[in-house]
Amino acid sequence: MCGILGIIGQNCEASKLAYFGLYAQQHRGQESAGIAVVAEKGEIHYHKGMGLVSQVFNENIIRGLPGNLAVGHVRYSTTGASQIKNAQPVLVELPDGALLLAHNGNLVNTLELRGELESAGVAWRMSSDTEIIGCLIAKYYNGDLADTLVRVAPKLQGAFSLVLMTRDKILGLRDPHGIRPLCLGQLPDKSGFVLASESCALDILGAKLLREVDKGSLVILEKDRVRSLVYDGTKPGALCVFEYIYFARPDSYIEGHNVYKVREKMGKLLFQEHPADADIVIPVPDSGIPAAVGFARASGIPYEEGLIKNRYVGRTFINPSQVMREIGVRLKLNPLREVLAGKRVVILDDSIVRGTTSAKLVRLLRDSGAREVHFRVSAPPSISPCYYGIDTPVKSQLIAANNSAAEICRKLGADTLGYLSIEAVHEAIAASADGSNGKCFCQGCFDGVYPAGIPSGEELGLVYKER
Ligand code: SF4
């Protein structure tokens, strides 16, 4: 997933703002964090490390990053292992100065691009696709960064939202389908601008959300103005629909839709599609909460908290290793026997991936005295992997790719199981701004259709080997 951020202001302690902006986007990546700044005389300073933003940075480190421009990144790995060498922002040496680059997304033609760069003598320092983007920018640089980016962007296939920093500018670049989000805001008192993956990062800075960065476009932020240019306006929009379902923070706005309200509506529609006769509705916290609220409102069944989350443990889905995932479930959720005992329970979650976590949850609820367990998912069955920046398992490990809903229900040990239809997902998002109902989303993990292509078999093999 990854969270990215760029800030340009006046007397604004950009590194401090970047710290808080990344902190607000911590849910998008918990493996590494980094901030780079441009100091007064144009020198670049940066600091990166493994772990959470609060683990990587402290007051002293932030004080050692002075300047009015900053770019930041929180990482969750897809291409490239979870190692410090792959932490971002990435430094790119250009003939007339340095460029810092932060990337959210995943390219699907890295083998081809690597081949091109290797023939030009490039030696790799990292193993992520972000370095490839940096090397391409360096290779094609013609003294005009905006022009170079517009030439390089069509070579990149897949998902990319980029924030770049030069000595005096912040730039944002979004792929032609707009698969990963990127929004533009204005700092308080019109003192500068900010780019961020999600609007919740603007809120914490007191910044005003101006708009999304358009798909297929480049924005150039200077102290007092923003310029935009569209480099490819021909492709249909394909924002990742999972941003609404799971990834984005509920207090974020994407394309004018509040994520919490979308999820609540998903819960309401889920009740219409898969009603249940039950005593209580409980969420899998935190991401299942809005849909559970919606389901409870629509059904009239009381909403309760039946699982208490240890909020200091990361998302189990994000942890890269299976061992961590197994431990994570037990660390993270504790059932409330007083709420559950003797009850017919509807449990709301936003997805079932492998099914192992969901089966454990059903067992936890039954062990805590739940009389019936009705599993409801506020998304369609996940039948296909993501190639655009989400670390989903291969198809053979996706329970819905290989089992019917009835078989999954049996494997989970639930009494009933219901998934939200893709039509209801579209309805909940109030469908597309352009009226093409669903055509403006990537929903590859639900229908196996990938708007920006998929990697070759050889490329995929290398990615999984490194993971
Ligand atoms: S494949 Fe799924 S998770 Fe990946 S970008 Fe498309 S909708 Fe999002």
Short mmCIF file of C-alpha atoms and ligand atoms in Angstrom, two decimals:
data_model
loop_
_atom_site.label_atom_id
_atom_site.label_comp_id
_atom_site.label_asym_id
_atom_site.label_seq_id
_atom_site.Cartn_x
_atom_site.Cartn_y
_atom_site.Cartn_z
CA MET A 1 0.00 0.00 0.00
CA CYS A 2 2.44 2.69 1.29
CA GLY A 3 1.68 6.26 2.32
CA ILE A 4 3.40 9.20 0.67
CA LEU A 5 3.58 12.88 1.46
CA GLY A 6 5.15 16.06 0.09
CA ILE A 7 5.15 19.52 1.67
CA ILE A 8 6.25 22.93 0.47
CA GLY A 9 5.74 25.91 2.76
CA GLN A 10 7.26 29.02 4.27
CA ASN A 11 8.93 28.93 7.70
CA CYS A 12 6.95 25.77 8.23
CA GLU A 13 9.36 23.19 9.75
CA ALA A 14 8.46 20.82 6.94
CA SER A 15 9.99 17.75 8.62
CA LYS A 16 7.73 18.20 11.64
CA LEU A 17 4.69 18.50 9.39
CA ALA A 18 5.85 15.47 7.41
CA TYR A 19 6.24 13.51 10.64
CA PHE A 20 2.63 14.17 11.61
CA GLY A 21 1.42 13.60 8.05
CA LEU A 22 3.11 10.21 7.98
CA TYR A 23 1.86 9.42 11.46
CA ALA A 24 -1.70 9.94 10.18
CA GLN A 25 -0.98 7.54 7.32
CA GLN A 26 0.71 4.87 9.43
CA HIS A 27 -2.07 2.41 8.57
CA ARG A 28 -0.78 2.41 4.97
CA GLY A 29 2.58 0.90 5.87
CA GLN A 30 4.37 -0.13 9.00
CA GLU A 31 7.64 -1.64 7.82
CA SER A 32 9.77 1.46 7.32
CA ALA A 33 9.50 5.23 7.37
CA GLY A 34 11.55 8.06 5.91
CA ILE A 35 11.62 11.83 5.57
CA ALA A 36 13.89 13.96 3.37
CA VAL A 37 14.13 17.75 3.43
CA VAL A 38 15.80 20.56 1.53
CA ALA A 39 17.63 22.88 3.93
CA GLU A 40 18.07 26.63 3.44
CA LYS A 41 21.14 26.48 1.19
CA GLY A 42 19.70 23.70 -0.91
CA GLU A 43 21.40 20.78 0.82
CA ILE A 44 19.40 17.58 1.19
CA HIS A 45 19.09 15.83 4.55
CA TYR A 46 17.22 12.63 5.13
CA HIS A 47 16.56 9.95 7.67
CA LYS A 48 15.01 6.49 7.12
CA GLY A 49 14.62 3.45 9.29
CA MET A 50 12.74 0.22 9.82
CA GLY A 51 9.55 0.30 11.87
CA LEU A 52 6.78 2.73 12.75
CA VAL A 53 7.09 6.48 12.32
CA SER A 54 7.32 6.89 16.10
CA GLN A 55 10.12 4.30 16.25
CA VAL A 56 12.14 5.75 13.39
CA PHE A 57 11.96 9.43 14.42
CA ASN A 58 12.40 11.38 17.62
CA GLU A 59 12.60 15.08 18.47
CA ASN A 60 16.36 15.25 17.84
CA ILE A 61 16.18 13.55 14.47
CA ILE A 62 13.38 15.84 13.33
CA ARG A 63 15.37 18.88 14.54
CA GLY A 64 18.25 17.67 12.37
CA LEU A 65 16.01 17.88 9.30
CA PRO A 66 15.51 21.65 8.80
CA GLY A 67 13.81 23.18 5.78
CA ASN A 68 10.59 24.23 4.12
CA LEU A 69 10.30 21.32 1.70
CA ALA A 70 9.87 17.70 2.71
CA VAL A 71 8.95 14.38 1.20
CA GLY A 72 7.99 11.37 3.32
CA HIS A 73 7.08 7.73 2.99
CA VAL A 74 5.74 4.86 5.08
CA ARG A 75 6.34 1.49 3.47
CA TYR A 76 4.63 -1.80 3.15
CA SER A 77 6.47 -4.06 0.77
CA THR A 78 5.18 -5.76 -2.36
CA THR A 79 8.05 -5.65 -4.86
CA GLY A 80 11.29 -5.74 -2.89
CA ALA A 81 11.88 -7.28 0.51
CA SER A 82 11.18 -5.55 3.80
CA GLN A 83 14.72 -4.26 4.34
CA ILE A 84 16.32 -0.92 5.12
CA LYS A 85 17.89 -0.77 1.64
CA ASN A 86 14.37 -0.54 0.22
CA ALA A 87 13.17 2.19 2.59
CA GLN A 88 12.10 5.44 0.93
CA PRO A 89 12.34 8.31 -0.07
CA VAL A 90 14.86 7.23 -2.71
CA LEU A 91 17.71 9.57 -3.63
CA VAL A 92 18.22 10.09 -7.37
CA GLU A 93 21.37 11.89 -8.52
CA LEU A 94 20.75 14.21 -11.45
CA PRO A 95 23.45 16.28 -13.23
CA ASP A 96 22.17 19.50 -11.64
CA GLY A 97 21.24 18.26 -8.17
CA ALA A 98 19.48 15.57 -6.21
CA LEU A 99 15.91 14.39 -6.45
CA LEU A 100 14.03 12.54 -3.72
CA LEU A 101 11.29 10.14 -4.69
CA ALA A 102 8.48 8.42 -2.76
CA HIS A 103 6.26 5.84 -4.46
CA ASN A 104 2.95 4.17 -3.70
CA GLY A 105 1.96 1.37 -6.07
CA ASN A 106 3.55 -1.43 -8.01
CA LEU A 107 4.87 -1.65 -11.55
CA VAL A 108 4.11 -4.73 -13.61
CA ASN A 109 6.83 -4.34 -16.27
CA THR A 110 9.88 -4.19 -14.01
CA LEU A 111 11.76 -6.99 -15.82
CA GLU A 112 11.61 -5.16 -19.11
CA LEU A 113 12.62 -1.86 -17.48
CA ARG A 114 15.42 -3.50 -15.51
CA GLY A 115 16.72 -5.03 -18.74
CA GLU A 116 16.75 -1.63 -20.45
CA LEU A 117 18.60 -0.03 -17.54
CA GLU A 118 21.07 -2.89 -17.08
CA SER A 119 22.05 -2.63 -20.74
CA ALA A 120 22.78 1.02 -20.00
CA GLY A 121 25.12 -0.07 -17.19
CA VAL A 122 22.92 0.57 -14.13
CA ALA A 123 24.01 -1.29 -10.97
CA TRP A 124 21.22 -1.83 -8.45
CA ARG A 125 21.36 -0.75 -4.82
CA MET A 126 17.79 -1.68 -3.96
CA SER A 127 15.41 -4.40 -5.06
CA SER A 128 12.26 -2.33 -5.35
CA ASP A 129 10.55 -0.94 -8.43
CA THR A 130 10.92 2.58 -7.03
CA GLU A 131 14.65 2.49 -7.79
CA ILE A 132 13.78 1.59 -11.37
CA ILE A 133 11.62 4.71 -11.65
CA GLY A 134 14.48 6.78 -10.20
CA CYS A 135 16.99 5.31 -12.67
CA LEU A 136 14.67 5.94 -15.61
CA ILE A 137 14.27 9.57 -14.55
CA ALA A 138 18.07 9.88 -14.34
CA LYS A 139 18.53 8.20 -17.72
CA TYR A 140 16.06 10.41 -19.57
CA TYR A 141 16.71 13.63 -17.65
CA ASN A 142 17.02 16.57 -20.05
CA GLY A 143 17.38 19.45 -17.61
CA ASP A 144 13.60 19.90 -17.31
CA LEU A 145 12.17 17.59 -14.68
CA ALA A 146 8.50 18.06 -15.62
CA ASP A 147 9.27 17.28 -19.25
CA THR A 148 11.37 14.27 -18.22
CA LEU A 149 8.57 12.88 -16.05
CA VAL A 150 6.08 13.23 -18.87
CA ARG A 151 8.46 11.20 -21.07
CA VAL A 152 9.18 8.56 -18.44
CA ALA A 153 5.60 8.04 -17.22
CA PRO A 154 4.40 6.22 -20.38
CA LYS A 155 7.20 3.66 -19.92
CA LEU A 156 5.80 2.68 -16.50
CA GLN A 157 3.10 0.06 -16.54
CA GLY A 158 1.03 -0.60 -13.43
CA ALA A 159 0.12 1.56 -10.46
CA PHE A 160 2.11 4.57 -9.38
CA SER A 161 1.41 7.62 -7.32
CA LEU A 162 4.68 9.48 -6.86
CA VAL A 163 5.80 12.46 -4.82
CA LEU A 164 9.13 13.99 -5.85
CA MET A 165 11.21 16.76 -4.29
CA THR A 166 13.81 18.99 -5.89
CA ARG A 167 15.59 21.97 -4.32
CA ASP A 168 12.63 24.24 -4.82
CA LYS A 169 9.64 22.17 -5.88
CA ILE A 170 7.42 19.28 -4.91
CA LEU A 171 5.94 17.30 -7.77
CA GLY A 172 3.20 14.67 -7.84
CA LEU A 173 2.62 12.13 -10.60
CA ARG A 174 -0.27 9.72 -10.90
CA ASP A 175 -0.61 6.77 -13.28
CA PRO A 176 -3.02 7.05 -16.23
CA HIS A 177 -5.70 4.98 -14.45
CA GLY A 178 -5.29 6.65 -11.04
CA ILE A 179 -5.10 3.28 -9.30
CA ARG A 180 -3.55 4.56 -6.07
CA PRO A 181 -4.90 7.74 -4.46
CA LEU A 182 -3.10 11.08 -4.22
CA CYS A 183 -4.65 14.32 -3.03
CA LEU A 184 -3.64 17.95 -2.93
CA GLY A 185 -4.15 20.29 0.00
CA GLN A 186 -3.29 23.80 1.07
CA LEU A 187 -1.53 24.60 4.34
CA PRO A 188 -3.21 26.99 6.80
CA ASP A 189 -3.11 30.72 5.93
CA LYS A 190 -2.30 29.73 2.33
CA SER A 191 1.29 29.25 3.48
CA GLY A 192 2.04 26.37 1.14
CA PHE A 193 0.83 23.09 -0.30
CA VAL A 194 0.82 19.45 0.56
CA LEU A 195 0.40 16.19 -1.36
CA ALA A 196 -0.68 13.06 0.49
CA SER A 197 -2.04 9.60 -0.20
CA GLU A 198 -5.03 10.34 2.00
CA SER A 199 -6.88 13.40 3.19
CA CYS A 200 -6.58 12.31 6.85
CA ALA A 201 -2.94 13.46 6.58
CA LEU A 202 -4.13 16.94 5.60
CA ASP A 203 -6.52 17.13 8.55
CA ILE A 204 -3.75 16.63 11.09
CA LEU A 205 -1.82 19.51 9.50
CA GLY A 206 -4.83 21.82 9.48
CA ALA A 207 -4.58 21.80 5.67
CA LYS A 208 -7.56 22.20 3.38
CA LEU A 209 -8.30 19.47 0.86
CA LEU A 210 -8.28 21.13 -2.57
CA ARG A 211 -8.75 18.11 -4.86
CA GLU A 212 -7.45 14.76 -6.03
CA VAL A 213 -4.45 14.77 -8.33
CA ASP A 214 -6.07 13.70 -11.61
CA LYS A 215 -5.21 10.35 -13.14
CA GLY A 216 -2.56 10.61 -15.82
CA SER A 217 -1.41 14.01 -14.61
CA LEU A 218 1.55 15.80 -13.12
CA VAL A 219 1.27 18.56 -10.51
CA ILE A 220 4.07 20.97 -9.72
CA LEU A 221 3.94 22.68 -6.34
CA GLU A 222 5.86 25.87 -5.77
CA LYS A 223 5.70 28.15 -2.73
CA ASP A 224 2.74 30.12 -3.96
CA ARG A 225 1.21 28.24 -6.86
CA VAL A 226 0.27 24.86 -8.26
CA ARG A 227 0.55 23.96 -11.92
CA SER A 228 -0.97 20.83 -13.45
CA LEU A 229 -0.61 19.10 -16.75
CA VAL A 230 -2.27 15.99 -18.09
CA TYR A 231 0.20 13.65 -19.80
CA ASP A 232 -2.32 10.88 -20.58
CA GLY A 233 -6.03 11.58 -20.44
CA THR A 234 -7.02 8.63 -22.61
CA LYS A 235 -7.33 5.81 -20.05
CA PRO A 236 -10.47 5.03 -18.05
CA GLY A 237 -10.20 5.73 -14.33
CA ALA A 238 -9.50 2.67 -12.19
CA LEU A 239 -9.10 3.71 -8.58
CA CYS A 240 -8.53 0.67 -6.34
CA VAL A 241 -11.97 -0.18 -4.99
CA PHE A 242 -10.35 -1.75 -1.93
CA GLU A 243 -9.32 1.72 -0.78
CA TYR A 244 -13.00 2.24 0.05
CA ILE A 245 -13.50 -1.23 1.47
CA TYR A 246 -10.45 -1.66 3.64
CA PHE A 247 -7.25 0.36 3.12
CA ALA A 248 -8.14 4.00 3.56
CA ARG A 249 -8.82 5.48 6.95
CA PRO A 250 -12.56 6.00 7.55
CA ASP A 251 -12.07 9.72 8.14
CA SER A 252 -10.47 10.18 4.71
CA TYR A 253 -12.29 11.52 1.68
CA ILE A 254 -11.63 9.95 -1.70
CA GLU A 255 -13.05 11.62 -4.78
CA GLY A 256 -15.54 13.45 -2.62
CA HIS A 257 -16.78 10.37 -0.76
CA ASN A 258 -16.23 9.98 2.96
CA VAL A 259 -14.85 6.48 3.51
CA TYR A 260 -16.76 5.94 6.76
CA LYS A 261 -20.11 6.74 5.12
CA VAL A 262 -19.32 4.45 2.18
CA ARG A 263 -18.55 1.56 4.54
CA GLU A 264 -21.63 2.22 6.64
CA LYS A 265 -23.73 2.09 3.48
CA MET A 266 -22.01 -1.17 2.53
CA GLY A 267 -23.19 -2.60 5.85
CA LYS A 268 -26.76 -1.46 5.19
CA LEU A 269 -26.76 -3.04 1.73
CA LEU A 270 -25.20 -6.19 3.12
CA PHE A 271 -28.18 -6.59 5.42
CA GLN A 272 -30.51 -6.21 2.46
CA GLU A 273 -28.62 -8.84 0.48
CA HIS A 274 -27.88 -11.23 3.34
CA PRO A 275 -30.18 -10.64 6.33
CA ALA A 276 -29.67 -12.61 9.52
CA ASP A 277 -31.87 -13.47 12.47
CA ALA A 278 -29.57 -12.62 15.38
CA ASP A 279 -29.25 -10.96 18.80
CA ILE A 280 -26.18 -8.77 18.26
CA VAL A 281 -24.01 -7.37 15.46
CA ILE A 282 -20.29 -7.10 16.17
CA PRO A 283 -17.44 -5.79 14.00
CA VAL A 284 -13.97 -7.18 13.49
CA PRO A 285 -12.27 -4.01 14.75
CA ASP A 286 -11.26 -1.56 13.46
CA SER A 287 -11.97 -1.72 9.76
CA GLY A 288 -15.22 -3.70 10.15
CA ILE A 289 -16.78 -1.09 12.45
CA PRO A 290 -18.56 1.23 9.98
CA ALA A 291 -20.11 -1.69 8.04
CA ALA A 292 -21.26 -3.29 11.31
CA VAL A 293 -22.86 0.02 12.34
CA GLY A 294 -24.65 0.10 8.97
CA PHE A 295 -25.79 -3.52 9.26
CA ALA A 296 -27.08 -2.90 12.80
CA ARG A 297 -28.95 0.26 11.76
CA ALA A 298 -30.57 -1.42 8.77
CA SER A 299 -31.52 -4.57 10.67
CA GLY A 300 -32.46 -3.08 14.03
CA ILE A 301 -30.20 -5.68 15.69
CA PRO A 302 -28.17 -4.09 18.54
CA TYR A 303 -24.55 -3.20 17.79
CA GLU A 304 -22.06 -4.48 20.37
CA GLU A 305 -18.32 -4.77 20.75
CA GLY A 306 -17.64 -8.46 21.04
CA LEU A 307 -13.94 -8.40 20.17
CA ILE A 308 -11.53 -6.07 21.90
CA LYS A 309 -8.56 -5.06 19.84
CA ASN A 310 -5.10 -4.44 21.13
CA ARG A 311 -4.51 -1.26 19.17
CA TYR A 312 -0.75 -1.43 19.56
CA VAL A 313 -0.43 -4.43 17.26
CA GLY A 314 -0.19 -3.81 13.50
CA ARG A 315 -2.69 -5.08 10.96
CA THR A 316 -2.23 -8.82 10.61
CA PHE A 317 -2.85 -8.59 6.87
CA ILE A 318 0.07 -6.20 6.55
CA ASN A 319 2.66 -8.24 8.41
CA PRO A 320 4.71 -9.86 5.71
CA SER A 321 5.49 -13.25 7.18
CA GLN A 322 3.06 -16.08 7.88
CA VAL A 323 4.58 -16.61 11.34
CA MET A 324 3.81 -13.01 12.29
CA ARG A 325 0.31 -13.36 10.89
CA GLU A 326 -0.46 -16.38 13.05
CA ILE A 327 0.84 -14.71 16.20
CA GLY A 328 -0.84 -11.47 15.23
CA VAL A 329 -4.37 -12.88 15.36
CA ARG A 330 -3.95 -14.08 18.93
CA LEU A 331 -2.21 -10.91 20.04
CA LYS A 332 -4.69 -8.64 18.46
CA LEU A 333 -8.25 -9.66 19.32
CA ASN A 334 -9.73 -10.79 22.59
CA PRO A 335 -13.39 -11.89 22.78
CA LEU A 336 -15.75 -10.38 25.37
CA ARG A 337 -17.52 -13.38 26.92
CA GLU A 338 -19.99 -11.13 28.75
CA VAL A 339 -21.26 -9.80 25.42
CA LEU A 340 -21.16 -13.02 23.44
CA ALA A 341 -22.32 -15.81 25.74
CA GLY A 342 -25.64 -17.32 24.67
CA LYS A 343 -26.04 -14.90 21.75
CA ARG A 344 -26.74 -15.36 18.05
CA VAL A 345 -23.94 -13.21 16.64
CA VAL A 346 -23.53 -11.47 13.28
CA ILE A 347 -19.85 -10.70 12.76
CA LEU A 348 -18.84 -8.14 10.12
CA ASP A 349 -15.45 -8.15 8.39
CA ASP A 350 -14.23 -6.39 5.27
CA SER A 351 -12.64 -9.36 3.56
CA ILE A 352 -11.74 -13.01 3.80
CA VAL A 353 -8.32 -13.64 2.28
CA ARG A 354 -6.91 -17.06 3.18
CA GLY A 355 -9.71 -17.78 5.62
CA THR A 356 -7.35 -18.73 8.44
CA THR A 357 -8.00 -15.58 10.47
CA SER A 358 -11.77 -15.77 9.90
CA ALA A 359 -11.89 -19.43 11.01
CA LYS A 360 -10.00 -18.51 14.17
CA LEU A 361 -12.43 -15.70 14.87
CA VAL A 362 -15.43 -17.99 14.52
CA ARG A 363 -13.78 -20.44 16.91
CA LEU A 364 -13.02 -17.62 19.38
CA LEU A 365 -16.67 -16.53 19.33
CA ARG A 366 -17.98 -20.07 19.85
CA ASP A 367 -15.45 -20.71 22.63
CA SER A 368 -16.78 -17.56 24.27
CA GLY A 369 -20.32 -18.92 24.27
CA ALA A 370 -21.80 -17.56 21.04
CA ARG A 371 -24.81 -19.75 20.15
CA GLU A 372 -24.74 -18.98 16.43
CA VAL A 373 -22.18 -17.19 14.26
CA HIS A 374 -23.31 -15.48 11.05
CA PHE A 375 -20.32 -14.22 9.07
CA ARG A 376 -20.90 -11.22 6.81
CA VAL A 377 -18.28 -9.67 4.51
CA SER A 378 -18.67 -6.11 3.25
CA ALA A 379 -16.98 -6.99 -0.05
CA PRO A 380 -17.31 -9.61 -2.78
CA PRO A 381 -15.22 -12.82 -2.59
CA SER A 382 -11.47 -12.15 -3.17
CA ILE A 383 -10.71 -14.49 -6.05
CA SER A 384 -7.59 -13.03 -7.62
CA PRO A 385 -4.33 -11.47 -6.39
CA CYS A 386 -3.44 -7.79 -6.55
CA TYR A 387 -0.52 -6.72 -8.76
CA TYR A 388 -0.80 -3.03 -8.01
CA GLY A 389 0.72 -2.62 -4.59
CA ILE A 390 -1.24 -4.81 -2.19
CA ASP A 391 0.50 -7.84 -0.77
CA THR A 392 -2.23 -10.42 -1.37
CA PRO A 393 -1.37 -14.10 -1.56
CA VAL A 394 -1.19 -16.11 -4.78
CA LYS A 395 -4.48 -17.39 -6.18
CA SER A 396 -3.99 -20.90 -4.79
CA GLN A 397 -4.01 -19.43 -1.27
CA LEU A 398 -7.15 -17.32 -1.71
CA ILE A 399 -9.96 -19.31 -0.15
CA ALA A 400 -12.66 -17.82 -2.41
CA ALA A 401 -10.69 -18.63 -5.56
CA ASN A 402 -10.94 -22.30 -4.80
CA ASN A 403 -14.15 -22.77 -2.82
CA SER A 404 -17.83 -21.90 -3.12
CA ALA A 405 -19.45 -19.69 -0.49
CA ALA A 406 -21.06 -22.79 1.05
CA GLU A 407 -17.67 -24.53 1.29
CA ILE A 408 -16.06 -21.43 2.80
CA CYS A 409 -18.87 -21.20 5.35
CA ARG A 410 -18.22 -24.82 6.33
CA LYS A 411 -14.45 -24.27 6.53
CA LEU A 412 -14.91 -21.22 8.74
CA GLY A 413 -17.28 -23.14 10.98
CA ALA A 414 -19.94 -20.41 10.64
CA ASP A 415 -23.70 -20.97 10.58
CA THR A 416 -24.18 -18.71 7.55
CA LEU A 417 -21.94 -16.61 5.33
CA GLY A 418 -22.80 -13.69 3.07
CA TYR A 419 -20.67 -11.51 0.80
CA LEU A 420 -21.65 -8.08 -0.51
CA SER A 421 -22.18 -8.02 -4.29
CA ILE A 422 -19.98 -5.82 -6.47
CA GLU A 423 -23.11 -3.95 -7.60
CA ALA A 424 -23.82 -3.05 -3.97
CA VAL A 425 -20.20 -1.90 -3.54
CA HIS A 426 -20.70 0.46 -6.47
CA GLU A 427 -23.99 1.65 -5.06
CA ALA A 428 -22.37 2.32 -1.68
CA ILE A 429 -19.66 4.42 -3.25
CA ALA A 430 -22.50 6.23 -4.99
CA ALA A 431 -20.83 4.77 -8.06
CA SER A 432 -18.55 6.65 -10.30
CA ALA A 433 -18.32 10.37 -10.70
CA ASP A 434 -18.47 9.93 -14.46
CA GLY A 435 -21.62 7.84 -14.29
CA SER A 436 -20.05 4.72 -15.75
CA ASN A 437 -21.07 2.65 -12.73
CA GLY A 438 -18.11 0.56 -11.70
CA LYS A 439 -16.02 1.18 -14.81
CA CYS A 440 -13.99 3.74 -12.93
CA PHE A 441 -12.62 1.25 -10.40
CA CYS A 442 -10.00 -1.39 -10.42
CA GLN A 443 -11.70 -4.42 -8.90
CA GLY A 444 -9.20 -6.99 -10.14
CA CYS A 445 -9.19 -8.96 -6.90
CA PHE A 446 -12.95 -9.57 -7.34
CA ASP A 447 -13.19 -10.14 -11.09
CA GLY A 448 -9.63 -10.86 -12.28
CA VAL A 449 -9.72 -7.94 -14.73
CA TYR A 450 -6.62 -5.76 -14.42
CA PRO A 451 -6.82 -2.34 -16.08
CA ALA A 452 -3.05 -1.80 -16.26
CA GLY A 453 -1.96 -5.33 -17.17
CA ILE A 454 -0.24 -7.97 -15.07
CA PRO A 455 3.41 -9.00 -14.66
CA SER A 456 4.91 -11.82 -16.67
CA GLY A 457 5.25 -15.23 -15.02
CA GLU A 458 9.01 -14.82 -14.78
CA GLU A 459 8.61 -11.45 -13.08
CA LEU A 460 6.12 -12.82 -10.58
CA GLY A 461 8.44 -15.71 -9.77
CA LEU A 462 11.22 -13.26 -8.85
CA VAL A 463 8.90 -11.22 -6.63
CA TYR A 464 7.67 -14.25 -4.70
CA LYS A 465 11.21 -15.60 -4.37
CA GLU A 466 12.40 -12.37 -2.80
CA ARG A 467 9.42 -12.24 -0.46
S1 SF4 B 1 -6.48 -5.75 -7.73
FE1 SF4 B 1 -7.79 -5.31 -5.95
S2 SF4 B 1 -6.46 -4.50 -4.32
FE2 SF4 B 1 -5.33 -4.42 -6.29
S3 SF4 B 1 -5.68 -2.36 -7.07
FE3 SF4 B 1 -7.24 -3.65 -8.00
S4 SF4 B 1 -9.00 -3.57 -6.56
FE4 SF4 B 1 -7.20 -2.76 -5.49
#
